[in-house]
PDB file of C-alpha atoms and ligand atoms in Angstrom:
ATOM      1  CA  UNK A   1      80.080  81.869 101.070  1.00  0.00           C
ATOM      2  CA  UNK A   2      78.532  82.272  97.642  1.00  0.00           C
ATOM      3  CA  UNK A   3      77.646  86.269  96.596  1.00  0.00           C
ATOM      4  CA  UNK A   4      74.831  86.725  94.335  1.00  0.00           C
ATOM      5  CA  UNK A   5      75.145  90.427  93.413  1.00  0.00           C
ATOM      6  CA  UNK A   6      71.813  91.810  91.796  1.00  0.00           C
ATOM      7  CA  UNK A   7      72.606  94.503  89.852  1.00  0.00           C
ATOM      8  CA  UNK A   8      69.466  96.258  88.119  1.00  0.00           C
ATOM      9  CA  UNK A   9      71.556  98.902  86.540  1.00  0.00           C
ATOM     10  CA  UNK A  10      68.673 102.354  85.727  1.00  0.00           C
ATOM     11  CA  UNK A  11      65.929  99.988  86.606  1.00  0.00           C
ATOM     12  CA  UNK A  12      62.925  99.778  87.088  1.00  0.00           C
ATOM     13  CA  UNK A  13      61.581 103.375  86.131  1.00  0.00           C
ATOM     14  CA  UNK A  14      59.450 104.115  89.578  1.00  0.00           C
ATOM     15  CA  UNK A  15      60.101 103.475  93.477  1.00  0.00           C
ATOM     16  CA  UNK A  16      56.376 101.738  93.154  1.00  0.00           C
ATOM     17  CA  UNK A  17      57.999  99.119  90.743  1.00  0.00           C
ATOM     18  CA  UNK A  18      61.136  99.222  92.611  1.00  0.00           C
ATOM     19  CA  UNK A  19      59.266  97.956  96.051  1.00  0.00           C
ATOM     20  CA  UNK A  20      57.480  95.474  93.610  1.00  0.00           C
ATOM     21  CA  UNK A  21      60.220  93.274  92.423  1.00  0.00           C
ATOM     22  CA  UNK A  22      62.000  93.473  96.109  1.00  0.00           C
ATOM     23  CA  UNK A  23      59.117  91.900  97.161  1.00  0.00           C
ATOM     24  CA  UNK A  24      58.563  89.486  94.845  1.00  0.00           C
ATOM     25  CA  UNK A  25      62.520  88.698  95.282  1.00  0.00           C
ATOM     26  CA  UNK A  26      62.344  88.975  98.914  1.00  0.00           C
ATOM     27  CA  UNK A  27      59.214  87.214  99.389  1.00  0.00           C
ATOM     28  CA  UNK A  28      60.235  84.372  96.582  1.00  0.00           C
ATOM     29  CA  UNK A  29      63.524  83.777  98.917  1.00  0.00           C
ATOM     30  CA  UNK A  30      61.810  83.562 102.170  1.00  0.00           C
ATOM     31  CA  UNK A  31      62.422  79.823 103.290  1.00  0.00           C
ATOM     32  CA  UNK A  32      65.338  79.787 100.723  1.00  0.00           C
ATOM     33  CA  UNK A  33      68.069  78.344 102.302  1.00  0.00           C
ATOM     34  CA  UNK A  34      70.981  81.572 102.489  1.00  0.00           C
ATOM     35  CA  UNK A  35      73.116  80.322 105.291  1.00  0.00           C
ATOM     36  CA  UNK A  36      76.325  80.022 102.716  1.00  0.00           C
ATOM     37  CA  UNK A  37      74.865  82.505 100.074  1.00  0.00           C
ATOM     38  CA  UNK A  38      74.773  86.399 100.371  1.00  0.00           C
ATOM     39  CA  UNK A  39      72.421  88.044  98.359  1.00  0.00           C
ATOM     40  CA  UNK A  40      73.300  91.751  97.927  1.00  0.00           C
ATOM     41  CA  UNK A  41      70.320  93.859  95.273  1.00  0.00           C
ATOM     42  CA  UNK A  42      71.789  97.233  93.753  1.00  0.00           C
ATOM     43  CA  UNK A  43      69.209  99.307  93.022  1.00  0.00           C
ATOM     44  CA  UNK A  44      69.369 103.059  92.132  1.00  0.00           C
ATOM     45  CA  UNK A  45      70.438 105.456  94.528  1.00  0.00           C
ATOM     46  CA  UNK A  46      67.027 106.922  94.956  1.00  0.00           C
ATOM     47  CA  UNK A  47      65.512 103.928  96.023  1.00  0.00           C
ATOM     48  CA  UNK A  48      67.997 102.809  98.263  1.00  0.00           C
ATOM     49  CA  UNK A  49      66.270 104.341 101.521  1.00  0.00           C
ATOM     50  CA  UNK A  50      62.242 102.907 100.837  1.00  0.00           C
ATOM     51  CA  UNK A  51      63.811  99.447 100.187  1.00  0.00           C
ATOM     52  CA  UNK A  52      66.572  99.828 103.213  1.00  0.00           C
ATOM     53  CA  UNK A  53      63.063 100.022 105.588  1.00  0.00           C
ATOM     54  CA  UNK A  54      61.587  96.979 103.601  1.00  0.00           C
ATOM     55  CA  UNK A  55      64.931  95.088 104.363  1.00  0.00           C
ATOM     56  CA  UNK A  56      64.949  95.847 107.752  1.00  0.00           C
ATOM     57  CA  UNK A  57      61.476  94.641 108.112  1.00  0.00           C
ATOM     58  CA  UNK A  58      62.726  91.134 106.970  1.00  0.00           C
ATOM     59  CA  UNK A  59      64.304  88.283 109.762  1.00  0.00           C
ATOM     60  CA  UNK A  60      66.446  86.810 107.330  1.00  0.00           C
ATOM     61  CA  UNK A  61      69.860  88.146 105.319  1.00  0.00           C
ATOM     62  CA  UNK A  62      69.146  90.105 102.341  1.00  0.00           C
ATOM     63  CA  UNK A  63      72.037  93.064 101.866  1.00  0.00           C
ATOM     64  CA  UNK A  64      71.647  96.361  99.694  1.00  0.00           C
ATOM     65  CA  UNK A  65      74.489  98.173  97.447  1.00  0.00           C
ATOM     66  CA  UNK A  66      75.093 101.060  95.146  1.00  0.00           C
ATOM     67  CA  UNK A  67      75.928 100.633  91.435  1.00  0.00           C
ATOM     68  CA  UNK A  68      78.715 103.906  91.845  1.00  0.00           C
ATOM     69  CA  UNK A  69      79.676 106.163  94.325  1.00  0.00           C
ATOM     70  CA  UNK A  70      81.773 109.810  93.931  1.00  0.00           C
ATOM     71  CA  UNK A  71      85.422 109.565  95.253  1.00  0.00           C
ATOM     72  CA  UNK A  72      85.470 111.858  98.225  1.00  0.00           C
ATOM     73  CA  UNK A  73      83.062 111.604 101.076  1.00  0.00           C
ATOM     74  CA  UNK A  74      81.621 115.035 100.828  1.00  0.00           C
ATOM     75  CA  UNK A  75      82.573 118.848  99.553  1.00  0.00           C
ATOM     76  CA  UNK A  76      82.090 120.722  96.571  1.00  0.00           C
ATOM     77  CA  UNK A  77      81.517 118.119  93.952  1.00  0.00           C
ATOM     78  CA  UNK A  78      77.813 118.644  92.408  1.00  0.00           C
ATOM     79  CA  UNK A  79      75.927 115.710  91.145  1.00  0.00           C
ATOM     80  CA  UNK A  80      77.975 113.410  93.326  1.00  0.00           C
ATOM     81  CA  UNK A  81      76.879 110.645  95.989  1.00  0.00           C
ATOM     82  CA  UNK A  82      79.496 109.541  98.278  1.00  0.00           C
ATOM     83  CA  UNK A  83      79.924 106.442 100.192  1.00  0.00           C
ATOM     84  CA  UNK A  84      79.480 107.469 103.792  1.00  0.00           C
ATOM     85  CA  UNK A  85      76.070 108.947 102.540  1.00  0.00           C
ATOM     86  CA  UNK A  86      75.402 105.590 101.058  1.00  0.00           C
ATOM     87  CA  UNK A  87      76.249 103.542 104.321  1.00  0.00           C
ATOM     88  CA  UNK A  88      73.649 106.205 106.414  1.00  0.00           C
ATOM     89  CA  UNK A  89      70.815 105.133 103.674  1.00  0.00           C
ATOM     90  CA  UNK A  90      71.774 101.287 104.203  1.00  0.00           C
ATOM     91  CA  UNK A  91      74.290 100.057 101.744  1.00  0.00           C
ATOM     92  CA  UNK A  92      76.731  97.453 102.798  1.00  0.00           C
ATOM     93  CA  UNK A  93      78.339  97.255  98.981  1.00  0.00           C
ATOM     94  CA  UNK A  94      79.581  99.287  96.199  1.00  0.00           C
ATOM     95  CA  UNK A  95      80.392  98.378  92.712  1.00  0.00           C
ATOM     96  CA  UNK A  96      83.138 100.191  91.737  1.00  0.00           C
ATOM     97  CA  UNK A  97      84.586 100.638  88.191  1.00  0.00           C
ATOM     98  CA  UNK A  98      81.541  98.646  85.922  1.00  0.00           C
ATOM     99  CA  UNK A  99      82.454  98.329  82.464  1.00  0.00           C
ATOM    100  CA  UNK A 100      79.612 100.889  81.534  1.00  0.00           C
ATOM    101  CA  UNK A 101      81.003 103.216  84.139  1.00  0.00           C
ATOM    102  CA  UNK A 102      84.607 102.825  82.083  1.00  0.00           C
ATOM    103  CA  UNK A 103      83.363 103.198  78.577  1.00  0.00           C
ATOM    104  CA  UNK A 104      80.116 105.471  78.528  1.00  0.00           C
ATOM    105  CA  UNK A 105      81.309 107.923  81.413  1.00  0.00           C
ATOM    106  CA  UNK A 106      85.075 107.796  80.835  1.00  0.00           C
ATOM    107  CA  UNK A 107      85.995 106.505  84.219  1.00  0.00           C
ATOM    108  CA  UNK A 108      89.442 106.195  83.936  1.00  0.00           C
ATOM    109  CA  UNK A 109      91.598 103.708  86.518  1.00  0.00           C
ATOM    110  CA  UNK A 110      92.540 106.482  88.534  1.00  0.00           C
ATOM    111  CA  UNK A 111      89.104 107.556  89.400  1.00  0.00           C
ATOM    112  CA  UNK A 112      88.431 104.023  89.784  1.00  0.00           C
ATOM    113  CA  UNK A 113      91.325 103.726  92.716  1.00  0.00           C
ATOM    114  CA  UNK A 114      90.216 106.829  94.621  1.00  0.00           C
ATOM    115  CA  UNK A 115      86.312 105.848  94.372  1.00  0.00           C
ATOM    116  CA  UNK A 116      87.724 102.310  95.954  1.00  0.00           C
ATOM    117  CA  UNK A 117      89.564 103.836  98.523  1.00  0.00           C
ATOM    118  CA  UNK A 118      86.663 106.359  99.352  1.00  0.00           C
ATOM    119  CA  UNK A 119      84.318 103.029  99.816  1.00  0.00           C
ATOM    120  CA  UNK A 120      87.093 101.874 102.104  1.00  0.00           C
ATOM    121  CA  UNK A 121      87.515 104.697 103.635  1.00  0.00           C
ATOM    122  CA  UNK A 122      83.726 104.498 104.792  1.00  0.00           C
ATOM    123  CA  UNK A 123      83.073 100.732 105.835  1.00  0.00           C
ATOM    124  CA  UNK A 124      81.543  99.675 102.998  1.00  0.00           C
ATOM    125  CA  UNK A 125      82.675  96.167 100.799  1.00  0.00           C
ATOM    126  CA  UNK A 126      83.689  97.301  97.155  1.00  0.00           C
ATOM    127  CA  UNK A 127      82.818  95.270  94.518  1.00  0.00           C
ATOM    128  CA  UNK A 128      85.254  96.053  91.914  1.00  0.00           C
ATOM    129  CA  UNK A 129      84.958  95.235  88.175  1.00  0.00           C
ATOM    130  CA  UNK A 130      87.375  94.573  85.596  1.00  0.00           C
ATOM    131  CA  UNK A 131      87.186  92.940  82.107  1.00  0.00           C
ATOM    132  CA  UNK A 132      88.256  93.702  78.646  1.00  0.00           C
ATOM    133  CA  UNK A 133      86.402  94.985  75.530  1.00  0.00           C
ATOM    134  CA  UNK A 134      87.646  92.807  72.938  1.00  0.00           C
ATOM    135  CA  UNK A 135      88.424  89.336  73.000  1.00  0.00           C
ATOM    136  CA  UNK A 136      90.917  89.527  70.507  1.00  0.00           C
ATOM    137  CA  UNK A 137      93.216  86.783  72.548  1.00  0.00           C
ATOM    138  CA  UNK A 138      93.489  85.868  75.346  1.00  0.00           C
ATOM    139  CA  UNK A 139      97.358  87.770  76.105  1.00  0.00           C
ATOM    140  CA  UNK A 140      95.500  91.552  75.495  1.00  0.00           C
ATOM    141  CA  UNK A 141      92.729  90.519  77.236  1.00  0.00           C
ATOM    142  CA  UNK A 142      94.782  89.344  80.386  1.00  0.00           C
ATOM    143  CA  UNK A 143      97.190  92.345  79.851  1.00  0.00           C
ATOM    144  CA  UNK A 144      94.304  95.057  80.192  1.00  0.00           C
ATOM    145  CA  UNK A 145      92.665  92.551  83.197  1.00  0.00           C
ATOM    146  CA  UNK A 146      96.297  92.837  84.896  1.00  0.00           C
ATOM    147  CA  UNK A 147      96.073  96.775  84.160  1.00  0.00           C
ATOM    148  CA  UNK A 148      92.978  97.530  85.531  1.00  0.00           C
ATOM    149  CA  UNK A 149      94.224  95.744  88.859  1.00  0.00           C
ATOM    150  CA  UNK A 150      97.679  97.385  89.141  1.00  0.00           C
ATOM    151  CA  UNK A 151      96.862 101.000  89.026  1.00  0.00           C
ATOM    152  CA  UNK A 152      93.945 100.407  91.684  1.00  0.00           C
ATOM    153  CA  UNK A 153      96.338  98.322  93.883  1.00  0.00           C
ATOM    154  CA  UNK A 154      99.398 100.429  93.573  1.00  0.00           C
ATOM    155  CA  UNK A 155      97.121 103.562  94.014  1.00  0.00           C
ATOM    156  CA  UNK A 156      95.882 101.659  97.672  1.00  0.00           C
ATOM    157  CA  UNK A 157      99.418 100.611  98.363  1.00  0.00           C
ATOM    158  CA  UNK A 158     100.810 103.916  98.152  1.00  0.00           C
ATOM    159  CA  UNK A 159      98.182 105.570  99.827  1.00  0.00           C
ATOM    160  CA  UNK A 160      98.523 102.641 102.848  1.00  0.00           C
ATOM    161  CA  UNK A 161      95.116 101.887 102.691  1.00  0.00           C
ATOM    162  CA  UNK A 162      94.938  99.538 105.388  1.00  0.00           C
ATOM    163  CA  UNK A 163      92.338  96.928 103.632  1.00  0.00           C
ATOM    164  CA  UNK A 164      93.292  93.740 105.257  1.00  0.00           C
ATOM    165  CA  UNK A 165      90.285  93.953 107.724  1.00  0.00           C
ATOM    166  CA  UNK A 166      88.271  95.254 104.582  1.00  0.00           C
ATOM    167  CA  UNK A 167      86.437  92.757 102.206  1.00  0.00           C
ATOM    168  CA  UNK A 168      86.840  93.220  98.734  1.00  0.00           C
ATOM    169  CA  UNK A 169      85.093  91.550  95.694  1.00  0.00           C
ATOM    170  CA  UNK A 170      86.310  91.500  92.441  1.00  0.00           C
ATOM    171  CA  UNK A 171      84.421  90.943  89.302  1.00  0.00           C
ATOM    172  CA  UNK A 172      85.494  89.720  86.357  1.00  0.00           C
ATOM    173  CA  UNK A 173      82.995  91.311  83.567  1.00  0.00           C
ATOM    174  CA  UNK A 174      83.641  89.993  79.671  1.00  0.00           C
ATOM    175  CA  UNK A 175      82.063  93.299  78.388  1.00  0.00           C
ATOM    176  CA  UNK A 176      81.504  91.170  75.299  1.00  0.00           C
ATOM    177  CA  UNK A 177      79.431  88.332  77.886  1.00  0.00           C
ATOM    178  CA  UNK A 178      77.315  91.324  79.301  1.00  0.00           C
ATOM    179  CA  UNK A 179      74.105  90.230  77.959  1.00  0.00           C
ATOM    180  CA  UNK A 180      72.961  94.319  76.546  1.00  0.00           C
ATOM    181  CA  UNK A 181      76.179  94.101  74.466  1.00  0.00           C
ATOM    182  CA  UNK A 182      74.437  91.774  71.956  1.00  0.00           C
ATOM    183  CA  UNK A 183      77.361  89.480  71.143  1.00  0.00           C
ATOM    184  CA  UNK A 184      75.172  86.725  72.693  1.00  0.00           C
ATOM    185  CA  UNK A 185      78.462  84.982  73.728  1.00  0.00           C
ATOM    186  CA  UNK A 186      78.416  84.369  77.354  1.00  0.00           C
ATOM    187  CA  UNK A 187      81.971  83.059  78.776  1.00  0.00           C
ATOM    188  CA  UNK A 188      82.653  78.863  79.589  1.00  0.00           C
ATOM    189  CA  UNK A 189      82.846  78.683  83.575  1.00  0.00           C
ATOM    190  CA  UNK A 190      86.578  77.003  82.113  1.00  0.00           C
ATOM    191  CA  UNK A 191      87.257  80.932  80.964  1.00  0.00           C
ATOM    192  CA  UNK A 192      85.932  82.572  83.355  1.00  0.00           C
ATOM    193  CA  UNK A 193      87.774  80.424  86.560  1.00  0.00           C
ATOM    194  CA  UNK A 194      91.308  80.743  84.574  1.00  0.00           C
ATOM    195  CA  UNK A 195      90.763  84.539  83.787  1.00  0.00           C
ATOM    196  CA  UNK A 196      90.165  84.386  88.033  1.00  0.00           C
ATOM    197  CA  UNK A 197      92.829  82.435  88.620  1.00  0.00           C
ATOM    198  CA  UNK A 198      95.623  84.853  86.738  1.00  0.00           C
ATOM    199  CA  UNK A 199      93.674  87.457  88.462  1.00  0.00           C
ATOM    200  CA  UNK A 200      94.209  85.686  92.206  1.00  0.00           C
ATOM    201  CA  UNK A 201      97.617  85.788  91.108  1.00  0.00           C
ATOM    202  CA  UNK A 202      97.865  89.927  90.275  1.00  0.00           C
ATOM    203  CA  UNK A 203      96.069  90.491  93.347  1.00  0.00           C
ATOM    204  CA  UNK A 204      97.121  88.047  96.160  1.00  0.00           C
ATOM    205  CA  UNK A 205     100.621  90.100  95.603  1.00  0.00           C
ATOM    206  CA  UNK A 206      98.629  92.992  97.488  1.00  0.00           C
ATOM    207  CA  UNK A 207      95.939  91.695  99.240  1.00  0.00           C
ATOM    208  CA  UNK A 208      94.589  89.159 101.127  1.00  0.00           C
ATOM    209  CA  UNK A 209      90.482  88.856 102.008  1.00  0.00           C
ATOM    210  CA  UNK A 210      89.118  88.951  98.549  1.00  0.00           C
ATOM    211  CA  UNK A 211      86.418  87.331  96.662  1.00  0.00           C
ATOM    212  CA  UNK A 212      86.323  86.961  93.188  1.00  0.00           C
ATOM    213  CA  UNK A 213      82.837  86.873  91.015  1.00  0.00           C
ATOM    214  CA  UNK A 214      82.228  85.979  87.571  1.00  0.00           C
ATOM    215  CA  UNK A 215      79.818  88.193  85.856  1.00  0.00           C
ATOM    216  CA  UNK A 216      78.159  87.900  81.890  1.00  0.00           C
ATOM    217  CA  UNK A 217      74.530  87.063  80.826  1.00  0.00           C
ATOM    218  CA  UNK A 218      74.597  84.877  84.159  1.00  0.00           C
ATOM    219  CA  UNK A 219      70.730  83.383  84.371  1.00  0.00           C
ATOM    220  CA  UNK A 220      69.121  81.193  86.551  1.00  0.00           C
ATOM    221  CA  UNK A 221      70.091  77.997  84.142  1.00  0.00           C
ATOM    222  CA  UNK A 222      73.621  78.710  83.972  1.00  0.00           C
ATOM    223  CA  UNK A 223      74.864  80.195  87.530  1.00  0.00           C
ATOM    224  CA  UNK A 224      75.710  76.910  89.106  1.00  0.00           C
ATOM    225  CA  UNK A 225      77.803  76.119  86.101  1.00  0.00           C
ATOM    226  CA  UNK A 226      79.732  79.016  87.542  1.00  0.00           C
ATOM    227  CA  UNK A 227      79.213  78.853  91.052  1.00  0.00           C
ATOM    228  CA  UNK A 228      80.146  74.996  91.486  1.00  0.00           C
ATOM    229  CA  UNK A 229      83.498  75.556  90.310  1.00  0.00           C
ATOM    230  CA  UNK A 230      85.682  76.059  93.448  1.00  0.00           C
ATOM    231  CA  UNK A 231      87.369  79.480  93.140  1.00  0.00           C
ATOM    232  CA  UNK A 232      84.589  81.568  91.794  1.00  0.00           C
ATOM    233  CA  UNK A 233      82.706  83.091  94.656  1.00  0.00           C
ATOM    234  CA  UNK A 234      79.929  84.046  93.597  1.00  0.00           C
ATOM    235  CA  UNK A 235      77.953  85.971  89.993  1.00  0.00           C
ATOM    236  CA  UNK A 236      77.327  89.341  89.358  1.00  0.00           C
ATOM    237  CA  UNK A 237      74.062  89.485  87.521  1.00  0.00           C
ATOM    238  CA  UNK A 238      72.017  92.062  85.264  1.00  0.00           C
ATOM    239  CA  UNK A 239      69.276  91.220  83.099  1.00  0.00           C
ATOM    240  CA  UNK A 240      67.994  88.498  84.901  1.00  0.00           C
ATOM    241  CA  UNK A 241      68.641  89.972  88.401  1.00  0.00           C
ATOM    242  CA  UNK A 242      64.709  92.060  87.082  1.00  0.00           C
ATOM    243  CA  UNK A 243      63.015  89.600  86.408  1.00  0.00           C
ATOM    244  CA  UNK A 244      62.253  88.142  90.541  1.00  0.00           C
ATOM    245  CA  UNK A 245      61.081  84.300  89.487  1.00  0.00           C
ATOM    246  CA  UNK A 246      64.253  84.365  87.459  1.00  0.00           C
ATOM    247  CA  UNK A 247      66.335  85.663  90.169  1.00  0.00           C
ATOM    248  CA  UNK A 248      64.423  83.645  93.279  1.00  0.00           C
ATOM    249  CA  UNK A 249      65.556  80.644  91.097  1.00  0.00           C
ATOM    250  CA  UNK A 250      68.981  81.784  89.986  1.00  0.00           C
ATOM    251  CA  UNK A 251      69.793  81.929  93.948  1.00  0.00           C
ATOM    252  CA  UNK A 252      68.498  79.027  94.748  1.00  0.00           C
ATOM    253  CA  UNK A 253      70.686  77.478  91.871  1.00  0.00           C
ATOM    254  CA  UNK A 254      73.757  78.939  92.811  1.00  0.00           C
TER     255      UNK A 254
HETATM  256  P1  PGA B   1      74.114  90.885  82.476  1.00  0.00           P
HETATM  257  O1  PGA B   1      74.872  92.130  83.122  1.00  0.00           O
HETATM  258  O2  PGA B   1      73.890  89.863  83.550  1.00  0.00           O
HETATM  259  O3  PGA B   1      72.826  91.463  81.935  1.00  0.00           O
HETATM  260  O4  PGA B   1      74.992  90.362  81.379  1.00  0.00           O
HETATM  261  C1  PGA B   1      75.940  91.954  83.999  1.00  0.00           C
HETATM  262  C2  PGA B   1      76.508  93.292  84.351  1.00  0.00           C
HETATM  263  O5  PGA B   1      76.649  94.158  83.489  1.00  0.00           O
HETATM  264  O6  PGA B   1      76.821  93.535  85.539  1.00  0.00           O
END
């Protein structure tokens, strides 16, 4: 199974435009063939319900996620959106811990764990992200990687979060390949599959039923260069994922 995760980040700026590209994506894909490839679109929380409806309308596989969640499932916490309220609305995925969740809101690690857990917790697939700043070498940038995964495993491990009938994906995000960060370097697939392979090794400690993404300016021309190499699962995709004859192609690429 390949995962092409659409992730439109605070796009577009209306639900009108919102139902607009689904359908041009979901209409571009019908008669795709999807029988190895899962095709999950993130869209802002308020527009997860209208296009929920759209996707139910549709005979084929087409999946919905949330770009965050808060960590508990519900209380006092204003402003926050918890994960059982996202499964009710029709989200099967979460992305948990993006790189601009890390650097311009502060998420720390911690916060990262419990907001995994909580997606857990509620039957829902996390699709956790790691990656480093700086590319200074290759040692920091595997160090902070192996960081990032530690705290949120030891935090699950400790808590005995049973997740071995849970899926998780993990992401590995460059934040200096994330197309908005205007490096214009995007990572080699060669990078990006031995960054996933030390990662398979930090994880597979811990857990079993994971899949492991590459994301990074990831466009319709490059994702098979990614996606052919056996042990990356799948792309996690911004920028391109709003443009639909873009994205229509990039999945039929992958
Ligand atoms: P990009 O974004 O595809 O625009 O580089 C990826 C991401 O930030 O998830």
């Amino acid at each position: 199974m390949k995962y092409i995760i659409a992730n439109w980040k605070m796009h577009p700026q209306s639900l009108g435009d919102a139902q607009a590209l689904f359908d041009a994506v979901a209409g571009g894909l019908q008669g795709s063939d999807l029988k190895e490839k899962a095709v999950v679109i993130c869209p802002p929380f308020p527009y997860l319900k209208a296009l929920n409806s759209k996707l139910e309308a549709l005979s084929w596989r087409l999946a919905l996620g949330a770009q965050n969640c808060g960590p508990q499932q519900e209380g006092p916490y204003t402003g926050e959106v918890s994960p059982s309220m996202l499964k009710r609305l029709g989200a099967r995925y979460v992305i948990v811990g993006h790189s601009e969740r890390r650097r311009v809101f502060k998420e720390t690690d911690d916060m990262i764990a419990q907001k995994l857990q909580a997606v857990f917790e509620a039957g829902l697939v996390p699709i956790l992200c790691v990656g480093s700043p700086t590319q200074e070498t290759d040692e920091a940038e595997r160090k902070e990687i192996q960081t990032q995964l530690e705290v949120v495993l030891n935090f699950l491990t400790n808590n005995q979060q049973q997740t071995t009938n849970n899926n998780l994906l993990v992401a590995y995000e460059p934040v200096w390949a994330i197309s908005t960060s205007g490096t214009g370097l995007v990572a080699t697939p060669e990078q990006a599959l031995s960054m996933i392979e030390f990662m398979k090794l930090v994880v597979g400690r811990q857990l079993s039923v994971v899949s492991y993404l590459y994301g990074g300016s990831v466009n319709a021309d490059n994702v098979a260069s990614f996606t052919s190499k056996e042990g990356i699962d799948g792309v996690l995709v911004g920028g391109a994922s709003l443009k639909a004859a873009e994205f229509v192609s990039l999945v039929n690429n992958a």
